[in-house]
CSV table of C-alpha atoms in Angstrom, one decimal:
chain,number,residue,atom,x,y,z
A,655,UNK,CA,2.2,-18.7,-16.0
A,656,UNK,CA,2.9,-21.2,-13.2
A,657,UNK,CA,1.3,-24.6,-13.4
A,658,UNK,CA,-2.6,-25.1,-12.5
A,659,UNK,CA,-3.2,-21.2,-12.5
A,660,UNK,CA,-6.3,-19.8,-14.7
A,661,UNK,CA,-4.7,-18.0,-18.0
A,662,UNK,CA,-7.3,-15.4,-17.0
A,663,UNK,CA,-4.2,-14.4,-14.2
A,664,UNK,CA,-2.1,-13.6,-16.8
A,665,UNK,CA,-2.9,-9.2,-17.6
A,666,UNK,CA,-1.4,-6.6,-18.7
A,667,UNK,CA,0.3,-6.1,-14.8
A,668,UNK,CA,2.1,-9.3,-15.0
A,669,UNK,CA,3.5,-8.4,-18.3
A,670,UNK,CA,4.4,-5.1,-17.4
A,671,UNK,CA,6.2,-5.7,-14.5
A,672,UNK,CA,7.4,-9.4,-15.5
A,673,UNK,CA,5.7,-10.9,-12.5
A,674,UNK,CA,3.9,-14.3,-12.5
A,675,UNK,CA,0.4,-13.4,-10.9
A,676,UNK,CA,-1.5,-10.2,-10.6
A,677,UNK,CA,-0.3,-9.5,-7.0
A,678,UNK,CA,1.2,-6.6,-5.3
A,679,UNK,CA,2.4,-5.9,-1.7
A,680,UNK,CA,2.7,-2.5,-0.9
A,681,UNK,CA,5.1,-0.5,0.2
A,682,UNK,CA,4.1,0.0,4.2
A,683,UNK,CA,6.4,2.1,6.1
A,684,UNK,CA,8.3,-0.1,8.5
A,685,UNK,CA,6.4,-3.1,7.6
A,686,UNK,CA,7.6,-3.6,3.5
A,687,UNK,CA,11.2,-4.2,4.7
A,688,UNK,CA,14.0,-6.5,2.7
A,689,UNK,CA,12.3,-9.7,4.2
A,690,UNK,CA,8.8,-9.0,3.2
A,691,UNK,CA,9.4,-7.3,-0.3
A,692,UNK,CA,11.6,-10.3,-1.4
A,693,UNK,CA,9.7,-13.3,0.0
A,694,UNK,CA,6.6,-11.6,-2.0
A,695,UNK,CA,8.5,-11.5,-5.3
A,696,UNK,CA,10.2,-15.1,-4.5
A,697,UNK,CA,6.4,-15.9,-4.5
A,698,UNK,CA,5.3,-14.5,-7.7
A,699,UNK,CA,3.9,-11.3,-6.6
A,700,UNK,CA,5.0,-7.8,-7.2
A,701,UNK,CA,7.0,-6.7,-4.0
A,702,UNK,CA,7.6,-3.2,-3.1
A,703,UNK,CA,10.1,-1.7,-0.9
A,704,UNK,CA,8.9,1.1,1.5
A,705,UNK,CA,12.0,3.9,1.1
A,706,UNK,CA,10.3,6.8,2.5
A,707,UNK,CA,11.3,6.0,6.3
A,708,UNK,CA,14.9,4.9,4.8
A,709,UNK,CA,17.9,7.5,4.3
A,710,UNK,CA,19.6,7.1,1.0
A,711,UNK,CA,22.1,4.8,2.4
A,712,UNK,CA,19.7,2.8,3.9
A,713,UNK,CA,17.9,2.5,0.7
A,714,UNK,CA,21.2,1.2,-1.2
A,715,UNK,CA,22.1,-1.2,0.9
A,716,UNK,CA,18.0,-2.5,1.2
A,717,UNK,CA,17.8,-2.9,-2.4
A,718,UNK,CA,21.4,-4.6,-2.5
A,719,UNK,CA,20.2,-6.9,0.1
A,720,UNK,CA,16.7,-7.4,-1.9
A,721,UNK,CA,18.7,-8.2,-5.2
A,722,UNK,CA,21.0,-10.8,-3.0
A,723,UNK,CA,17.7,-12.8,-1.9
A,724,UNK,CA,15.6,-13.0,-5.7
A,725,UNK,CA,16.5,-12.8,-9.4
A,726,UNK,CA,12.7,-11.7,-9.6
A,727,UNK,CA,11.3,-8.0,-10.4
A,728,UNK,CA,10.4,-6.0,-7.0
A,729,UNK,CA,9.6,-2.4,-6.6
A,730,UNK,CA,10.9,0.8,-4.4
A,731,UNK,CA,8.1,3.1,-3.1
A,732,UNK,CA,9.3,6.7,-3.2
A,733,UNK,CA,8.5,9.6,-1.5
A,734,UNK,CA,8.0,12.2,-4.2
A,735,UNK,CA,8.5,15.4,-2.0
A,736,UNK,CA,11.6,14.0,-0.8
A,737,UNK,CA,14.8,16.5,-1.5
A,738,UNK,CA,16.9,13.9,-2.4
A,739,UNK,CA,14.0,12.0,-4.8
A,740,UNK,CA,16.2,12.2,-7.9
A,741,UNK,CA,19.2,10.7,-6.4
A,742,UNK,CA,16.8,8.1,-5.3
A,743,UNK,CA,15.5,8.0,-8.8
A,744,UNK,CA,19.1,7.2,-10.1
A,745,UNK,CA,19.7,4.4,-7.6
A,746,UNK,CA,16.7,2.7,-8.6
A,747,UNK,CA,17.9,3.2,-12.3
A,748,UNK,CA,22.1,2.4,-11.7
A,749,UNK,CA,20.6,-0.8,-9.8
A,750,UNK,CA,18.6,-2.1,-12.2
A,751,UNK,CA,15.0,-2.0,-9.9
A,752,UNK,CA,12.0,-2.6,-12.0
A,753,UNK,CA,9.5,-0.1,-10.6
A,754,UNK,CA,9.0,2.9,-8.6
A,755,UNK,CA,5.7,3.6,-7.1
A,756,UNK,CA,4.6,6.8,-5.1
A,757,UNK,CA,2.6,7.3,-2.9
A,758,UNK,CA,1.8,11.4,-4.0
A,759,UNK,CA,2.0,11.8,-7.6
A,760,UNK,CA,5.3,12.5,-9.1
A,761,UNK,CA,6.0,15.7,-11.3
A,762,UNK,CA,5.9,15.3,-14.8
A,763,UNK,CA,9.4,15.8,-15.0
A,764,UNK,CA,10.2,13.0,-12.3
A,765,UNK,CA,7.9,10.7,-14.8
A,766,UNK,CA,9.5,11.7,-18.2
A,767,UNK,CA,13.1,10.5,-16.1
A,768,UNK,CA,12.1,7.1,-14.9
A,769,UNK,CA,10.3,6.0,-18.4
A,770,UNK,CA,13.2,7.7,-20.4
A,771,UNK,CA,15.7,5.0,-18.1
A,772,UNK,CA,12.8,1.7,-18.3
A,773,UNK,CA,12.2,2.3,-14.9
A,774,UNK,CA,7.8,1.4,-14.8
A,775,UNK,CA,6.1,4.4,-12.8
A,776,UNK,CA,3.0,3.1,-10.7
A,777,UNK,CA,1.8,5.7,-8.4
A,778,UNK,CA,-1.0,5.5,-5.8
A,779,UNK,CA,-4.1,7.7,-6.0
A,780,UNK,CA,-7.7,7.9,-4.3
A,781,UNK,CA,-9.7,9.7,-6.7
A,782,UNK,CA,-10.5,9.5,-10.6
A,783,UNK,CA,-9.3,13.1,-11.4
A,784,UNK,CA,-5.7,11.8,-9.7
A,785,UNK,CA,-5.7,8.8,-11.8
A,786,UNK,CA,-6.4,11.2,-15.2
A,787,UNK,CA,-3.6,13.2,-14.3
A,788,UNK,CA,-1.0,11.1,-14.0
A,789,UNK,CA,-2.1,8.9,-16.5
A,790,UNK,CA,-1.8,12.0,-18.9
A,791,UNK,CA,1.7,12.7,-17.5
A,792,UNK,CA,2.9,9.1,-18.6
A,793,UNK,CA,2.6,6.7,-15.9
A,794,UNK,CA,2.5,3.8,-16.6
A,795,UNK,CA,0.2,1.5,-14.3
A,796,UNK,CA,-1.9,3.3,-10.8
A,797,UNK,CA,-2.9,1.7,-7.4
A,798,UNK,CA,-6.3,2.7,-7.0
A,799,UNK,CA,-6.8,2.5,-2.9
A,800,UNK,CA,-10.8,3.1,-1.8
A,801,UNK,CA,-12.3,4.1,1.4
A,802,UNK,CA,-11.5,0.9,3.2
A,803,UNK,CA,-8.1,1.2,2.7
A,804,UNK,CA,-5.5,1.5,5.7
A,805,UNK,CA,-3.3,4.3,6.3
A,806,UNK,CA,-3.7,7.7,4.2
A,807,UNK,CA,-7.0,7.1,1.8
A,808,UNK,CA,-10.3,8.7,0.5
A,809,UNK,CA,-14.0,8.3,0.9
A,810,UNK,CA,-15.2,6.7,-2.1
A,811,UNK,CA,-15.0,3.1,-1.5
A,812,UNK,CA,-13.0,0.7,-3.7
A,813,UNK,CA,-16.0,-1.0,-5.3
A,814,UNK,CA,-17.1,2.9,-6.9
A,815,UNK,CA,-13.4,4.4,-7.5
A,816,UNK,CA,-12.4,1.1,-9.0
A,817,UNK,CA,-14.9,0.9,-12.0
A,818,UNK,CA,-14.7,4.7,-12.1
A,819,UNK,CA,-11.2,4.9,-13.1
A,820,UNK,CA,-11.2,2.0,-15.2
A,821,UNK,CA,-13.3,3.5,-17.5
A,822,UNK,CA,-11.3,6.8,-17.1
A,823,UNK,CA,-7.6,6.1,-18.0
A,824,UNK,CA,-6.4,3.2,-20.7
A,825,UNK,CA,-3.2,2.2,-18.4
A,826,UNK,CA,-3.6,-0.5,-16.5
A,827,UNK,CA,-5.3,-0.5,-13.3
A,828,UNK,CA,-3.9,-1.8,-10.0
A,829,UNK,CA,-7.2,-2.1,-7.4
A,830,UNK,CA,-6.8,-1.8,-3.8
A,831,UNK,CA,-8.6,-1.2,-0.6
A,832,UNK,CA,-10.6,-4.4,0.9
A,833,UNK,CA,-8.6,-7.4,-0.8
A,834,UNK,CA,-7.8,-10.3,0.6
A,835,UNK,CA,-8.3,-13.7,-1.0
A,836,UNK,CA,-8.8,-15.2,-4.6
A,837,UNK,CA,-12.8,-13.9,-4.6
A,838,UNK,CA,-11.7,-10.6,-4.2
A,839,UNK,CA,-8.9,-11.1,-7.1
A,840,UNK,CA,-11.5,-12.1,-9.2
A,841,UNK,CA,-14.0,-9.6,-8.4
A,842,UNK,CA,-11.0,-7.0,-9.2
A,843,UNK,CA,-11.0,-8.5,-12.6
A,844,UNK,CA,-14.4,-8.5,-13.1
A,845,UNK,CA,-14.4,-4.9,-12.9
A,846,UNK,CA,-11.7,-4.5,-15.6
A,847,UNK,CA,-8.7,-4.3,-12.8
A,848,UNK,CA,-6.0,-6.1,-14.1
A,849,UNK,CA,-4.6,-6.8,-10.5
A,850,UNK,CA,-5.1,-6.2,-6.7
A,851,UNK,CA,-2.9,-5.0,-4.1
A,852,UNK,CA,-2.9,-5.5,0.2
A,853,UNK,CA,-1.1,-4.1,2.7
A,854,UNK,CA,-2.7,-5.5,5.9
A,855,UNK,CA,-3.1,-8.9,4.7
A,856,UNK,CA,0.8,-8.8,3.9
A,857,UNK,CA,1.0,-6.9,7.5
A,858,UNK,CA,-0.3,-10.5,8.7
A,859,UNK,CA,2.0,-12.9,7.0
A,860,UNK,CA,5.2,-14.6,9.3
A,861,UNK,CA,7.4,-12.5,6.8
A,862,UNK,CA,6.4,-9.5,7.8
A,863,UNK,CA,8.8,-7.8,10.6
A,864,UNK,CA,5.7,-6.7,12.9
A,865,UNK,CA,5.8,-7.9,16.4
A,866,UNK,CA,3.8,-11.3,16.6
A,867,UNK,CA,2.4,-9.7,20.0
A,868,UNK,CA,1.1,-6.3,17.8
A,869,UNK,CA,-0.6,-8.9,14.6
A,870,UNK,CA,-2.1,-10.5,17.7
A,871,UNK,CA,-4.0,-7.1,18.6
A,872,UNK,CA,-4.7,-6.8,14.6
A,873,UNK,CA,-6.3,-10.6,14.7
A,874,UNK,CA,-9.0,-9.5,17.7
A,875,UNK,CA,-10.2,-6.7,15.7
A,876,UNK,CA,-13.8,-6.6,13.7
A,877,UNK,CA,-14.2,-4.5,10.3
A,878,UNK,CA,-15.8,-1.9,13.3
A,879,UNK,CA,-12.3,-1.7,14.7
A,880,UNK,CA,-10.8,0.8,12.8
A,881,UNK,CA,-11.3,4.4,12.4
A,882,UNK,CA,-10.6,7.2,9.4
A,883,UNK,CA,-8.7,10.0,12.1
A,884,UNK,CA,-7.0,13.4,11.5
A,885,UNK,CA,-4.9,13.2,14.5
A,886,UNK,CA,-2.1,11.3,13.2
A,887,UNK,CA,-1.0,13.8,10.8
A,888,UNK,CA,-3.2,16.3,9.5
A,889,UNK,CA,-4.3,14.3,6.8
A,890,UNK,CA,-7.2,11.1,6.8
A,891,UNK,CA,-5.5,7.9,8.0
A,892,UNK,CA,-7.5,4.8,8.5
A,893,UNK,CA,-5.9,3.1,11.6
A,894,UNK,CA,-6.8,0.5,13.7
A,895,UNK,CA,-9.2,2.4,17.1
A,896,UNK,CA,-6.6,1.4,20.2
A,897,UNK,CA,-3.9,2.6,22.0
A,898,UNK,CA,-2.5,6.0,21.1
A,899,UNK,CA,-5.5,6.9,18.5
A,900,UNK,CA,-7.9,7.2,21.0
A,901,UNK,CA,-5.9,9.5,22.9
A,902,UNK,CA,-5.5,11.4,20.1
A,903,UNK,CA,-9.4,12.2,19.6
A,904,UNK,CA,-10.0,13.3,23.2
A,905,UNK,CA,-6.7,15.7,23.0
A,906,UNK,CA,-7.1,19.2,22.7
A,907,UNK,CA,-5.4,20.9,19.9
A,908,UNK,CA,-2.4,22.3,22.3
A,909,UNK,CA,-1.6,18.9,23.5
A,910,UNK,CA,-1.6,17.1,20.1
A,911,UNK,CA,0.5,20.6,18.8
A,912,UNK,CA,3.2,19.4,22.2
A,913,UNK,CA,3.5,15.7,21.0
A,914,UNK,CA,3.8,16.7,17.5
A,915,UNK,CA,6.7,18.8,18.4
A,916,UNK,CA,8.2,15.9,21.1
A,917,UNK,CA,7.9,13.2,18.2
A,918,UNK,CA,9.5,15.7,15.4
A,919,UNK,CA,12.8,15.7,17.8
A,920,UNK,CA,12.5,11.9,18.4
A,921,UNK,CA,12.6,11.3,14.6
A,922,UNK,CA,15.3,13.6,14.1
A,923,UNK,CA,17.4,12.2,16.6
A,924,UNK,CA,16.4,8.2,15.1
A,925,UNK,CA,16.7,9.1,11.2
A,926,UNK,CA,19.5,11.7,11.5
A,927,UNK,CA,17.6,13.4,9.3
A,928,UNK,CA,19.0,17.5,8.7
A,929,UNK,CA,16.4,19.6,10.1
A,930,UNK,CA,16.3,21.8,6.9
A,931,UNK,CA,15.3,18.7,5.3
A,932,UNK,CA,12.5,18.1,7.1
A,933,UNK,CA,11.5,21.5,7.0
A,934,UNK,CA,11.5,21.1,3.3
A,935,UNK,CA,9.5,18.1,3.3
A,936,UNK,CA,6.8,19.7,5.9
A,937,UNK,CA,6.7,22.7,3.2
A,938,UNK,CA,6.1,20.2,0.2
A,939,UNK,CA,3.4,17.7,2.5
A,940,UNK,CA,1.7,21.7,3.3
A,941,UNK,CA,1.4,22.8,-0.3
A,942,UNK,CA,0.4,19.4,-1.6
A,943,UNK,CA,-2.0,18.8,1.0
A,944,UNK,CA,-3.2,22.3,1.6
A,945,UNK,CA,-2.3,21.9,5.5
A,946,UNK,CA,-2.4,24.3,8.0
A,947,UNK,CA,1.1,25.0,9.9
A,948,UNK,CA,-0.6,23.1,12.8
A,949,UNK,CA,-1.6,20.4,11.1
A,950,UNK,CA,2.2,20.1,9.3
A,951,UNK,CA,3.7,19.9,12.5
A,952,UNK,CA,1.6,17.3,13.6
A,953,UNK,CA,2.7,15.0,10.7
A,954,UNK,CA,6.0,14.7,12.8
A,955,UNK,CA,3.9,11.8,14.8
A,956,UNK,CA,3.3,9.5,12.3
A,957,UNK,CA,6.9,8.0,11.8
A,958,UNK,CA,7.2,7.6,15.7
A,959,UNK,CA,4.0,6.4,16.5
A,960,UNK,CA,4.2,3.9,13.9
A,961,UNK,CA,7.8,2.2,14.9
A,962,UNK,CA,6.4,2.4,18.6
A,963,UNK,CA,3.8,0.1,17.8
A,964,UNK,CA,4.7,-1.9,14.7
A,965,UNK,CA,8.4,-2.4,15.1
A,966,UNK,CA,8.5,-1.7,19.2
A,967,UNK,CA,5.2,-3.9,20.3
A,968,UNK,CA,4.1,-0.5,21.6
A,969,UNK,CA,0.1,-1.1,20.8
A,970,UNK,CA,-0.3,1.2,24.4
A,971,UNK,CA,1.4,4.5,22.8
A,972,UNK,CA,1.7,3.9,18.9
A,973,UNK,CA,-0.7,3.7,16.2
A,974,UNK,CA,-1.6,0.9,13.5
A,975,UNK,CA,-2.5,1.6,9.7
A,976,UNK,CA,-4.7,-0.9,9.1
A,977,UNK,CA,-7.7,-1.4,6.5
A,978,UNK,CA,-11.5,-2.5,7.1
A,979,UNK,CA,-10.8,-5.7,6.2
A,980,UNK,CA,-8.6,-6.6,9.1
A,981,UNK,CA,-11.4,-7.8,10.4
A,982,UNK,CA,-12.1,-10.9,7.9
A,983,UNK,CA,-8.4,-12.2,8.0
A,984,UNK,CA,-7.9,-14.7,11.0
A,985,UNK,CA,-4.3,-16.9,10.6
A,986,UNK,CA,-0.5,-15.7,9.9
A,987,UNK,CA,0.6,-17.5,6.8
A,988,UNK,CA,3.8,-17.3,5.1
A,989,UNK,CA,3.6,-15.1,2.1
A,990,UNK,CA,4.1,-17.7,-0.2
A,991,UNK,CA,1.5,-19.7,1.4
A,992,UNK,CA,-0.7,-16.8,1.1
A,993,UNK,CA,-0.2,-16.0,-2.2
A,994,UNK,CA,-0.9,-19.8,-3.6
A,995,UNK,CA,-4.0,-19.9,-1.4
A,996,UNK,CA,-5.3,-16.8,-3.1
A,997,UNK,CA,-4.0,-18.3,-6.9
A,998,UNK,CA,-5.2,-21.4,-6.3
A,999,UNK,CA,-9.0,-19.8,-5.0
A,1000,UNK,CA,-9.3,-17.6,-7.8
A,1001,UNK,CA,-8.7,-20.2,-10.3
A,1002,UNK,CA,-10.9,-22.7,-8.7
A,1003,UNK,CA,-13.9,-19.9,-9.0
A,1004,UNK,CA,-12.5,-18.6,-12.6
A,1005,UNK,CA,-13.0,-22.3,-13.8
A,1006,UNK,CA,-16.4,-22.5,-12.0
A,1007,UNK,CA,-17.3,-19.6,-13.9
A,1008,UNK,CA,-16.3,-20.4,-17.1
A,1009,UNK,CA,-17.8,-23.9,-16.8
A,1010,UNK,CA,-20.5,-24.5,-19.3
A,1011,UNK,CA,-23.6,-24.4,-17.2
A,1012,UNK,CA,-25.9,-27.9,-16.7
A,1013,UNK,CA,-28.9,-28.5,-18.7
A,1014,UNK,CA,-31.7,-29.0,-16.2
A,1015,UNK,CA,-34.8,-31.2,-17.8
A,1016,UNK,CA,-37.6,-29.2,-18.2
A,1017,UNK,CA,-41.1,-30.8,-18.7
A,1018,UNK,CA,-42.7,-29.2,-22.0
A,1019,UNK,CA,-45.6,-26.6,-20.7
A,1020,UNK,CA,-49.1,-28.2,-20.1
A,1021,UNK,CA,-47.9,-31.5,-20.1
A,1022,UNK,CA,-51.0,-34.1,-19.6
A,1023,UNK,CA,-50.6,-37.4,-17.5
């Protein structure tokens, strides 16, 4: 443990990924880049590389870069319905990386490969049942994400799903959805989490390769800013209400079909992507989502809306994952600053806690004068 943190921060998640404090960034398309992932493990945290916007090449030489820049443990987030996952897979075992995390639940198969090869499997789920499952199949850790949390996520909001799958599985238990500072850290704890993870407060850190002008628009917005939409991709995103979501709602079911189909060509063209692989893919998100054909053709907007805006400083025409608690964070540290400011809170309350409480004078009961 580093020097003036509570030994309370050391859990099972620090030991299992050999990371100093109970922190993980997530992997955020186009935002958990090579800058972002390794300032947050040069920091103590768990960093996780987003790879499922990155062709394979792309991915070698972003983990090759990551490994240039920190001797500390990071992670790769993969796409599990990915054609080339197990090629992926192999990289991340030839190149030493310490975890992979998904975002859908790998096969048991895929599991069985990364444990067999040390790799530590964290995927991401929304619901208890999810969290059995995989749990079952051999993961080793989960990232819980409630209601609140940005991008794809559930109803059932983190302070419910959190103590629910606690007491459900035995493997340890990432919370997210909602966090931002050391209270929340230590309210994770409290309710048997052994760790918390953010996206959109490591969104709004200097390291983070969104436009300043875009975590500008993020900074104005109130917890009521947001919105939980199906016109992204078919499937419940919570994204931030401005620009192209709003468009979105009032668009009839034609026009979002047109855009879809615009956008799939657009990605194609930017990713060099082989359409039968993105057919495959747009088979794989239909059966594991139960999608209509419709709504898998519309899941060719999210990669272009999101580079418009994030990467672009489109904010008119692109759209912004974000969570509920946008709306409570207000400055753009460094993620190192971040990270000690939420350490140094949740110690400061941990040894308030643990303090033996004062002994208040009581007068003894019908006391005369």
């Amino acid at each position: 443990m580093s020097q003036g943190s509570h030994p309370t921060l050391r859990t099972r998640a620090t030991d299992l990924f050999g990371v100093r404090y109970p922190i993980v960034q997530t992997g955020m398309g186009y935002v958990s880049d090579v800058r972002l992932t390794t300032a947050t493990a040069n920091a103590g945290g768990l960093g996780i590389l987003a790879a499922g916007l990155l062709s394979y090449d792309e991915l070698v030489v972003a983990v090759s870069q990551i490994q240039a820049g920190t001797d500390a443990p990071f992670g790769v987030n993969i796409r599990a319905d990915q054609p080339d996952v197990v090629k992926r897979i192999d990289l991340l075992i030839s190149a030493g990386v310490k975890v992979a995390s998904f975002a859908l639940a790998p096969k048991q198969e895929l599991i069985a490969k990364c444990k067999d090869a040390g790799l530590v499997v964290v995927p991401s789920i929304g619901a208890r049942r999810h969290a059995e499952k995989v749990a079952a199949w051999g993961a080793d850790a989960v990232i819980v994400q409630g209601g609140e949390g940005g991008g794809h996520t559930g109803g059932v909001p983190t302070s419910l799903l959190l103590p629910q799958v606690v007491d459900a599985v035995d493997i340890p238990v990432i919370g997210a959805g909602g966090f931002f500072d050391g209270r929340g850290l230590v309210a994770a704890l409290a309710y048997g989490a052994e760790g918390i993870a953010m996206g959109t407060r490591f969104l709004l850190t200097s390291d983070s390769p969104v436009q300043p002008s875009v975590k500008d628009v993020y900074l104005s917005k109130t917890v009521n800013d947001t919105v939980l939409t199906l016109q992204v991709d078919g499937v419940p995103q919570r994204v931030l209400r401005a620009g192209t979501v709003e468009a979105l709602e009032r668009t009839s079911a034609p026009g979002r079909l047109l855009r879809a189909v615009r956008n799939a060509f657009a990605f194609r063209k930017l990713s060099c992507a082989p359409w039968g692989d993105m057919v495959r893919e747009g088979l794989a998100m239909r059966k594991a989502h139960d999608l209509t054909w419709s709504q898998v053709v519309m899941a060719a907007n999210a990669p272009m809306l999101y580079r418009s805006a994030l990467l672009e400083g489109r904010t008119d025409v692109g759209v912004m994952a974000t969570g509920q608690v946008v709306g409570l964070i207000d400055d753009v540290p460094s993620v190192a600053e971040l990270i000690d400011r939420i350490i140094g809170q949740a110690t400061q309350i941990l040894d308030r806690l643990g303090a033996p409480a004062p002994v208040a004078s009581i007068p003894a009961a019908h006391e005369e004068d």
